[in-house]
Amino acid sequence: IKKIGVLTSGGDAPGMNAALRAVVRTALGKGLEVYGIRDGYLGLHQNRISKLERFDVSNMINRGGTFLGSARFPEFKEKSVREEAIENLKEHGIEALVVVGGDGSYMGAKALTEMGFPCIGLPGTIDNDITGTDYTIGFHSALNTVLDAIDRLRDTCSSHHRISIVEIMGRYCGDLTIQASIGGGAEFTVIPEKEFDEEELISAISNDVEQGKDHGIIAITEHVTDVNALARRIESRTGLETRATILGHTQRGGAPCAFDRVMASQMGAFAVDLLLKGEGGRCVGIQSNKLVHHDIIESIENMSRPFNQELYDLTKTLS
Ligand code: ATP
């Protein structure tokens, strides 16, 4: 193998640049040529591919986002579109591809691998919803961002005797919400893995208010319910002013934290080593503090992420 490509796809995440830097520098150090593909599978299809040198990734380790750009490109689900993408890769002599992205991006990498073009997936998403890894690149950075927001909300909601609902990203994974809830000392935690019982939540809050509590924080994952409507219902039942804050894309931005920088660097280097050993069609993870790799097809089709019940229970014990 002489030439590899690298792209970032799906939602951006802090630490993607650190992963790209590691792929580029490890590959160059081992005598490979590296090509960067702009804006994920969209740029791959549009043949926006250029060679990367050592200094193209200078001053990148500390930067949020992804310098290669990212995109949503649903057309990549079509085989004919992927065939054209593979032609573009072959035109540049690229023999393997490193894809940094979330589960949708893994589906693209799996589809290319099944068509005979080997891909390695690196888990890049703040949602922590990828199988075969304890943590995804960006999760801990986003967690710190969410904690900072909760700390600020706590200051103002305790001063004004308010209830604050904080809507946290994660798609259908409650990890970010659970850990932010523990770290931020939230009173109530609502996650997609557990059925949401609004009546139970409001009764519990009303109970606390009757006992004299005059402020509180509810951490809730996106897509569970309309948080503004929930705020109105809590306010009318408890009589306590209630506000919802949707953290939104602020969670995706910002500099990567130390953990993400180091883990992304390790994973990027590991991906290149796998390709050099002739291992294609793998996805990289970290499990029990060790770098691991799984079959990308197997991981998408058959593996599920274990739910951390103990951590969820801790949110209740400590609230
Ligand atoms: P995040 O979890 O942060 O949203 P993601 O990688 O899951 O990131 P998606 O938008 O779901 O984000 O997927 C990224 C891209 O991967 C899609 O826009 C599309 O180009 C490609 N993709 C998704 N699903 C498939 C599929 N089944 N087959 C081929 N390509 C796919």
PDB file of N, CA, C and O and ligand atoms in Angstrom, residues 9-13 16 40-42 70-78 82 99-112 124-130 171 252, ligand 1:
ATOM      1  N   SER A   9     -16.725  12.988   8.190  1.00  0.00           N
ATOM      2  CA  SER A   9     -18.089  12.924   7.667  1.00  0.00           C
ATOM      3  C   SER A   9     -19.110  13.008   8.803  1.00  0.00           C
ATOM      4  O   SER A   9     -18.799  12.702   9.951  1.00  0.00           O
ATOM      5  N   GLY A  10     -20.325  13.445   8.454  1.00  0.00           N
ATOM      6  CA  GLY A  10     -21.384  13.560   9.466  1.00  0.00           C
ATOM      7  C   GLY A  10     -21.149  14.782  10.344  1.00  0.00           C
ATOM      8  O   GLY A  10     -20.462  15.720   9.959  1.00  0.00           O
ATOM      9  N   GLY A  11     -21.718  14.746  11.548  1.00  0.00           N
ATOM     10  CA  GLY A  11     -21.560  15.883  12.464  1.00  0.00           C
ATOM     11  C   GLY A  11     -20.116  16.042  12.890  1.00  0.00           C
ATOM     12  O   GLY A  11     -19.456  15.054  13.193  1.00  0.00           O
ATOM     13  N   ASP A  12     -19.621  17.275  12.904  1.00  0.00           N
ATOM     14  CA  ASP A  12     -18.232  17.474  13.320  1.00  0.00           C
ATOM     15  C   ASP A  12     -18.106  17.259  14.830  1.00  0.00           C
ATOM     16  O   ASP A  12     -19.103  17.272  15.557  1.00  0.00           O
ATOM     17  N   ALA A  13     -16.873  17.045  15.277  1.00  0.00           N
ATOM     18  CA  ALA A  13     -16.655  16.803  16.702  1.00  0.00           C
ATOM     19  C   ALA A  13     -15.256  17.283  17.067  1.00  0.00           C
ATOM     20  O   ALA A  13     -14.319  17.100  16.271  1.00  0.00           O
ATOM     21  N   MET A  16     -11.500  15.832  15.888  1.00  0.00           N
ATOM     22  CA  MET A  16     -11.352  15.287  14.527  1.00  0.00           C
ATOM     23  C   MET A  16     -10.036  15.761  13.907  1.00  0.00           C
ATOM     24  O   MET A  16      -9.348  14.991  13.233  1.00  0.00           O
ATOM     25  N   GLY A  40     -16.339  15.349   3.359  1.00  0.00           N
ATOM     26  CA  GLY A  40     -16.848  13.979   3.470  1.00  0.00           C
ATOM     27  C   GLY A  40     -17.149  13.309   2.140  1.00  0.00           C
ATOM     28  O   GLY A  40     -16.449  13.509   1.145  1.00  0.00           O
ATOM     29  N   TYR A  41     -18.217  12.501   2.135  1.00  0.00           N
ATOM     30  CA  TYR A  41     -18.550  11.721   0.937  1.00  0.00           C
ATOM     31  C   TYR A  41     -18.989  12.623  -0.214  1.00  0.00           C
ATOM     32  O   TYR A  41     -18.874  12.240  -1.383  1.00  0.00           O
ATOM     33  N   LEU A  42     -19.472  13.823   0.115  1.00  0.00           N
ATOM     34  CA  LEU A  42     -19.846  14.772  -0.948  1.00  0.00           C
ATOM     35  C   LEU A  42     -18.604  15.134  -1.772  1.00  0.00           C
ATOM     36  O   LEU A  42     -18.608  15.037  -3.009  1.00  0.00           O
ATOM     37  N   SER A  70     -16.973  18.881   6.589  1.00  0.00           N
ATOM     38  CA  SER A  70     -17.821  17.696   6.673  1.00  0.00           C
ATOM     39  C   SER A  70     -19.137  18.003   5.977  1.00  0.00           C
ATOM     40  O   SER A  70     -19.432  19.167   5.695  1.00  0.00           O
ATOM     41  N   ALA A  71     -19.909  16.980   5.674  1.00  0.00           N
ATOM     42  CA  ALA A  71     -21.184  17.217   4.973  1.00  0.00           C
ATOM     43  C   ALA A  71     -22.122  16.052   5.212  1.00  0.00           C
ATOM     44  O   ALA A  71     -21.696  14.946   5.554  1.00  0.00           O
ATOM     45  N   ARG A  72     -23.401  16.321   5.042  1.00  0.00           N
ATOM     46  CA  ARG A  72     -24.395  15.251   4.971  1.00  0.00           C
ATOM     47  C   ARG A  72     -24.633  15.043   3.478  1.00  0.00           C
ATOM     48  O   ARG A  72     -24.882  16.006   2.746  1.00  0.00           O
ATOM     49  N   PHE A  73     -24.554  13.834   3.023  1.00  0.00           N
ATOM     50  CA  PHE A  73     -24.678  13.551   1.584  1.00  0.00           C
ATOM     51  C   PHE A  73     -25.439  12.250   1.415  1.00  0.00           C
ATOM     52  O   PHE A  73     -24.855  11.188   1.169  1.00  0.00           O
ATOM     53  N   PRO A  74     -26.777  12.312   1.560  1.00  0.00           N
ATOM     54  CA  PRO A  74     -27.578  11.077   1.516  1.00  0.00           C
ATOM     55  C   PRO A  74     -27.451  10.311   0.211  1.00  0.00           C
ATOM     56  O   PRO A  74     -27.654   9.092   0.180  1.00  0.00           O
ATOM     57  N   GLU A  75     -27.084  10.999  -0.853  1.00  0.00           N
ATOM     58  CA  GLU A  75     -26.940  10.330  -2.160  1.00  0.00           C
ATOM     59  C   GLU A  75     -25.908   9.195  -2.114  1.00  0.00           C
ATOM     60  O   GLU A  75     -25.889   8.316  -2.979  1.00  0.00           O
ATOM     61  N   PHE A  76     -25.041   9.222  -1.075  1.00  0.00           N
ATOM     62  CA  PHE A  76     -23.995   8.203  -1.000  1.00  0.00           C
ATOM     63  C   PHE A  76     -24.572   6.809  -0.730  1.00  0.00           C
ATOM     64  O   PHE A  76     -23.886   5.803  -0.871  1.00  0.00           O
ATOM     65  N   LYS A  77     -25.853   6.763  -0.383  1.00  0.00           N
ATOM     66  CA  LYS A  77     -26.503   5.458  -0.186  1.00  0.00           C
ATOM     67  C   LYS A  77     -26.721   4.749  -1.519  1.00  0.00           C
ATOM     68  O   LYS A  77     -26.983   3.558  -1.549  1.00  0.00           O
ATOM     69  N   GLU A  78     -26.629   5.508  -2.619  1.00  0.00           N
ATOM     70  CA  GLU A  78     -26.833   4.896  -3.942  1.00  0.00           C
ATOM     71  C   GLU A  78     -25.535   4.282  -4.453  1.00  0.00           C
ATOM     72  O   GLU A  78     -24.486   4.921  -4.431  1.00  0.00           O
ATOM     73  N   ARG A  82     -21.543   5.698  -5.224  1.00  0.00           N
ATOM     74  CA  ARG A  82     -20.333   5.150  -4.593  1.00  0.00           C
ATOM     75  C   ARG A  82     -19.361   4.628  -5.639  1.00  0.00           C
ATOM     76  O   ARG A  82     -18.144   4.747  -5.483  1.00  0.00           O
ATOM     77  N   VAL A  99     -12.006   6.876   7.449  1.00  0.00           N
ATOM     78  CA  VAL A  99     -13.224   7.693   7.589  1.00  0.00           C
ATOM     79  C   VAL A  99     -13.407   8.036   9.070  1.00  0.00           C
ATOM     80  O   VAL A  99     -13.506   7.142   9.905  1.00  0.00           O
ATOM     81  N   VAL A 100     -13.427   9.326   9.370  1.00  0.00           N
ATOM     82  CA  VAL A 100     -13.680   9.747  10.750  1.00  0.00           C
ATOM     83  C   VAL A 100     -15.107  10.277  10.810  1.00  0.00           C
ATOM     84  O   VAL A 100     -15.430  11.253  10.128  1.00  0.00           O
ATOM     85  N   GLY A 101     -15.976   9.613  11.578  1.00  0.00           N
ATOM     86  CA  GLY A 101     -17.365  10.069  11.617  1.00  0.00           C
ATOM     87  C   GLY A 101     -18.219   9.224  12.540  1.00  0.00           C
ATOM     88  O   GLY A 101     -17.708   8.363  13.263  1.00  0.00           O
ATOM     89  N   GLY A 102     -19.512   9.462  12.470  1.00  0.00           N
ATOM     90  CA  GLY A 102     -20.457   8.747  13.321  1.00  0.00           C
ATOM     91  C   GLY A 102     -21.008   7.501  12.649  1.00  0.00           C
ATOM     92  O   GLY A 102     -20.454   7.025  11.643  1.00  0.00           O
ATOM     93  N   ASP A 103     -22.107   6.979  13.173  1.00  0.00           N
ATOM     94  CA  ASP A 103     -22.591   5.690  12.666  1.00  0.00           C
ATOM     95  C   ASP A 103     -23.047   5.760  11.205  1.00  0.00           C
ATOM     96  O   ASP A 103     -22.866   4.800  10.453  1.00  0.00           O
ATOM     97  N   GLY A 104     -23.601   6.894  10.787  1.00  0.00           N
ATOM     98  CA  GLY A 104     -23.969   7.058   9.373  1.00  0.00           C
ATOM     99  C   GLY A 104     -22.735   6.973   8.483  1.00  0.00           C
ATOM    100  O   GLY A 104     -22.737   6.308   7.435  1.00  0.00           O
ATOM    101  N   SER A 105     -21.673   7.623   8.916  1.00  0.00           N
ATOM    102  CA  SER A 105     -20.418   7.598   8.153  1.00  0.00           C
ATOM    103  C   SER A 105     -19.853   6.180   8.091  1.00  0.00           C
ATOM    104  O   SER A 105     -19.275   5.766   7.088  1.00  0.00           O
ATOM    105  N   TYR A 106     -20.047   5.441   9.192  1.00  0.00           N
ATOM    106  CA  TYR A 106     -19.610   4.037   9.213  1.00  0.00           C
ATOM    107  C   TYR A 106     -20.385   3.221   8.174  1.00  0.00           C
ATOM    108  O   TYR A 106     -19.832   2.302   7.568  1.00  0.00           O
ATOM    109  N   MET A 107     -21.660   3.551   8.000  1.00  0.00           N
ATOM    110  CA  MET A 107     -22.462   2.836   6.993  1.00  0.00           C
ATOM    111  C   MET A 107     -21.856   3.049   5.610  1.00  0.00           C
ATOM    112  O   MET A 107     -21.769   2.117   4.798  1.00  0.00           O
ATOM    113  N   GLY A 108     -21.429   4.290   5.344  1.00  0.00           N
ATOM    114  CA  GLY A 108     -20.766   4.594   4.068  1.00  0.00           C
ATOM    115  C   GLY A 108     -19.467   3.810   3.932  1.00  0.00           C
ATOM    116  O   GLY A 108     -19.180   3.229   2.885  1.00  0.00           O
ATOM    117  N   ALA A 109     -18.692   3.750   5.020  1.00  0.00           N
ATOM    118  CA  ALA A 109     -17.403   3.040   5.008  1.00  0.00           C
ATOM    119  C   ALA A 109     -17.637   1.539   4.823  1.00  0.00           C
ATOM    120  O   ALA A 109     -16.896   0.858   4.103  1.00  0.00           O
ATOM    121  N   LYS A 110     -18.687   1.039   5.460  1.00  0.00           N
ATOM    122  CA  LYS A 110     -19.038  -0.388   5.322  1.00  0.00           C
ATOM    123  C   LYS A 110     -19.406  -0.682   3.872  1.00  0.00           C
ATOM    124  O   LYS A 110     -18.944  -1.670   3.282  1.00  0.00           O
ATOM    125  N   ALA A 111     -20.221   0.219   3.283  1.00  0.00           N
ATOM    126  CA  ALA A 111     -20.670  -0.009   1.900  1.00  0.00           C
ATOM    127  C   ALA A 111     -19.482   0.000   0.932  1.00  0.00           C
ATOM    128  O   ALA A 111     -19.403  -0.841   0.033  1.00  0.00           O
ATOM    129  N   LEU A 112     -18.534   0.904   1.141  1.00  0.00           N
ATOM    130  CA  LEU A 112     -17.349   0.936   0.270  1.00  0.00           C
ATOM    131  C   LEU A 112     -16.522  -0.338   0.443  1.00  0.00           C
ATOM    132  O   LEU A 112     -16.032  -0.918  -0.531  1.00  0.00           O
ATOM    133  N   GLY A 124     -15.864   9.365  15.322  1.00  0.00           N
ATOM    134  CA  GLY A 124     -15.835  10.813  15.540  1.00  0.00           C
ATOM    135  C   GLY A 124     -17.238  11.363  15.675  1.00  0.00           C
ATOM    136  O   GLY A 124     -17.925  11.577  14.682  1.00  0.00           O
ATOM    137  N   THR A 125     -17.704  11.536  16.890  1.00  0.00           N
ATOM    138  CA  THR A 125     -19.021  12.126  17.144  1.00  0.00           C
ATOM    139  C   THR A 125     -19.109  12.446  18.632  1.00  0.00           C
ATOM    140  O   THR A 125     -18.567  11.703  19.451  1.00  0.00           O
ATOM    141  N   ILE A 126     -19.801  13.524  18.967  1.00  0.00           N
ATOM    142  CA  ILE A 126     -19.937  13.846  20.398  1.00  0.00           C
ATOM    143  C   ILE A 126     -20.956  12.935  21.075  1.00  0.00           C
ATOM    144  O   ILE A 126     -21.048  12.897  22.289  1.00  0.00           O
ATOM    145  N   ASP A 127     -21.727  12.178  20.267  1.00  0.00           N
ATOM    146  CA  ASP A 127     -22.871  11.446  20.825  1.00  0.00           C
ATOM    147  C   ASP A 127     -22.507  10.187  21.615  1.00  0.00           C
ATOM    148  O   ASP A 127     -23.333   9.676  22.360  1.00  0.00           O
ATOM    149  N   ASN A 128     -21.314   9.682  21.435  1.00  0.00           N
ATOM    150  CA  ASN A 128     -20.857   8.435  22.088  1.00  0.00           C
ATOM    151  C   ASN A 128     -21.791   7.260  21.789  1.00  0.00           C
ATOM    152  O   ASN A 128     -22.037   6.412  22.650  1.00  0.00           O
ATOM    153  N   ASP A 129     -22.280   7.199  20.554  1.00  0.00           N
ATOM    154  CA  ASP A 129     -23.296   6.189  20.218  1.00  0.00           C
ATOM    155  C   ASP A 129     -22.770   5.142  19.239  1.00  0.00           C
ATOM    156  O   ASP A 129     -23.540   4.545  18.502  1.00  0.00           O
ATOM    157  N   ILE A 130     -21.449   4.916  19.243  1.00  0.00           N
ATOM    158  CA  ILE A 130     -20.891   3.970  18.281  1.00  0.00           C
ATOM    159  C   ILE A 130     -20.505   2.666  18.971  1.00  0.00           C
ATOM    160  O   ILE A 130     -19.931   2.688  20.072  1.00  0.00           O
ATOM    161  N   ARG A 171     -28.426  12.393  20.253  1.00  0.00           N
ATOM    162  CA  ARG A 171     -29.377  11.652  19.409  1.00  0.00           C
ATOM    163  C   ARG A 171     -30.131  10.631  20.250  1.00  0.00           C
ATOM    164  O   ARG A 171     -30.895  11.004  21.108  1.00  0.00           O
ATOM    165  N   ARG A 252     -21.023  21.199  19.965  1.00  0.00           N
ATOM    166  CA  ARG A 252     -20.134  20.571  18.978  1.00  0.00           C
ATOM    167  C   ARG A 252     -18.850  21.364  18.748  1.00  0.00           C
ATOM    168  O   ARG A 252     -17.880  20.846  18.207  1.00  0.00           O
TER     169      ARG A 252
HETATM  170  P1  ATP B   1     -23.349  12.093  13.690  1.00  0.00           P
HETATM  171  O1  ATP B   1     -23.552  10.855  14.516  1.00  0.00           O
HETATM  172  O2  ATP B   1     -22.442  13.049  14.372  1.00  0.00           O
HETATM  173  O3  ATP B   1     -24.593  12.710  13.167  1.00  0.00           O
HETATM  174  P2  ATP B   1     -22.974  10.528  11.308  1.00  0.00           P
HETATM  175  O4  ATP B   1     -21.754  10.038  10.631  1.00  0.00           O
HETATM  176  O5  ATP B   1     -23.869   9.499  11.918  1.00  0.00           O
HETATM  177  O6  ATP B   1     -22.536  11.624  12.370  1.00  0.00           O
HETATM  178  P3  ATP B   1     -24.866  10.932   9.124  1.00  0.00           P
HETATM  179  O7  ATP B   1     -25.378  12.174   8.485  1.00  0.00           O
HETATM  180  O8  ATP B   1     -25.835   9.943   9.643  1.00  0.00           O
HETATM  181  O9  ATP B   1     -23.831  11.409  10.274  1.00  0.00           O
HETATM  182  O10 ATP B   1     -23.946  10.172   8.057  1.00  0.00           O
HETATM  183  C1  ATP B   1     -22.909  10.866   7.379  1.00  0.00           C
HETATM  184  C2  ATP B   1     -22.910  10.512   5.936  1.00  0.00           C
HETATM  185  O11 ATP B   1     -22.591   9.108   5.752  1.00  0.00           O
HETATM  186  C3  ATP B   1     -24.230  10.687   5.204  1.00  0.00           C
HETATM  187  O12 ATP B   1     -24.508  12.032   4.876  1.00  0.00           O
HETATM  188  C4  ATP B   1     -24.003   9.823   3.971  1.00  0.00           C
HETATM  189  O13 ATP B   1     -23.176  10.498   3.039  1.00  0.00           O
HETATM  190  C5  ATP B   1     -23.215   8.644   4.555  1.00  0.00           C
HETATM  191  N1  ATP B   1     -24.134   7.519   4.835  1.00  0.00           N
HETATM  192  C6  ATP B   1     -25.039   7.417   5.851  1.00  0.00           C
HETATM  193  N2  ATP B   1     -25.722   6.259   5.794  1.00  0.00           N
HETATM  194  C7  ATP B   1     -25.253   5.590   4.708  1.00  0.00           C
HETATM  195  C8  ATP B   1     -25.558   4.319   4.092  1.00  0.00           C
HETATM  196  N3  ATP B   1     -26.505   3.505   4.590  1.00  0.00           N
HETATM  197  N4  ATP B   1     -24.860   3.962   2.997  1.00  0.00           N
HETATM  198  C9  ATP B   1     -23.916   4.782   2.475  1.00  0.00           C
HETATM  199  N5  ATP B   1     -23.585   5.989   2.998  1.00  0.00           N
HETATM  200  C10 ATP B   1     -24.232   6.397   4.094  1.00  0.00           C
END
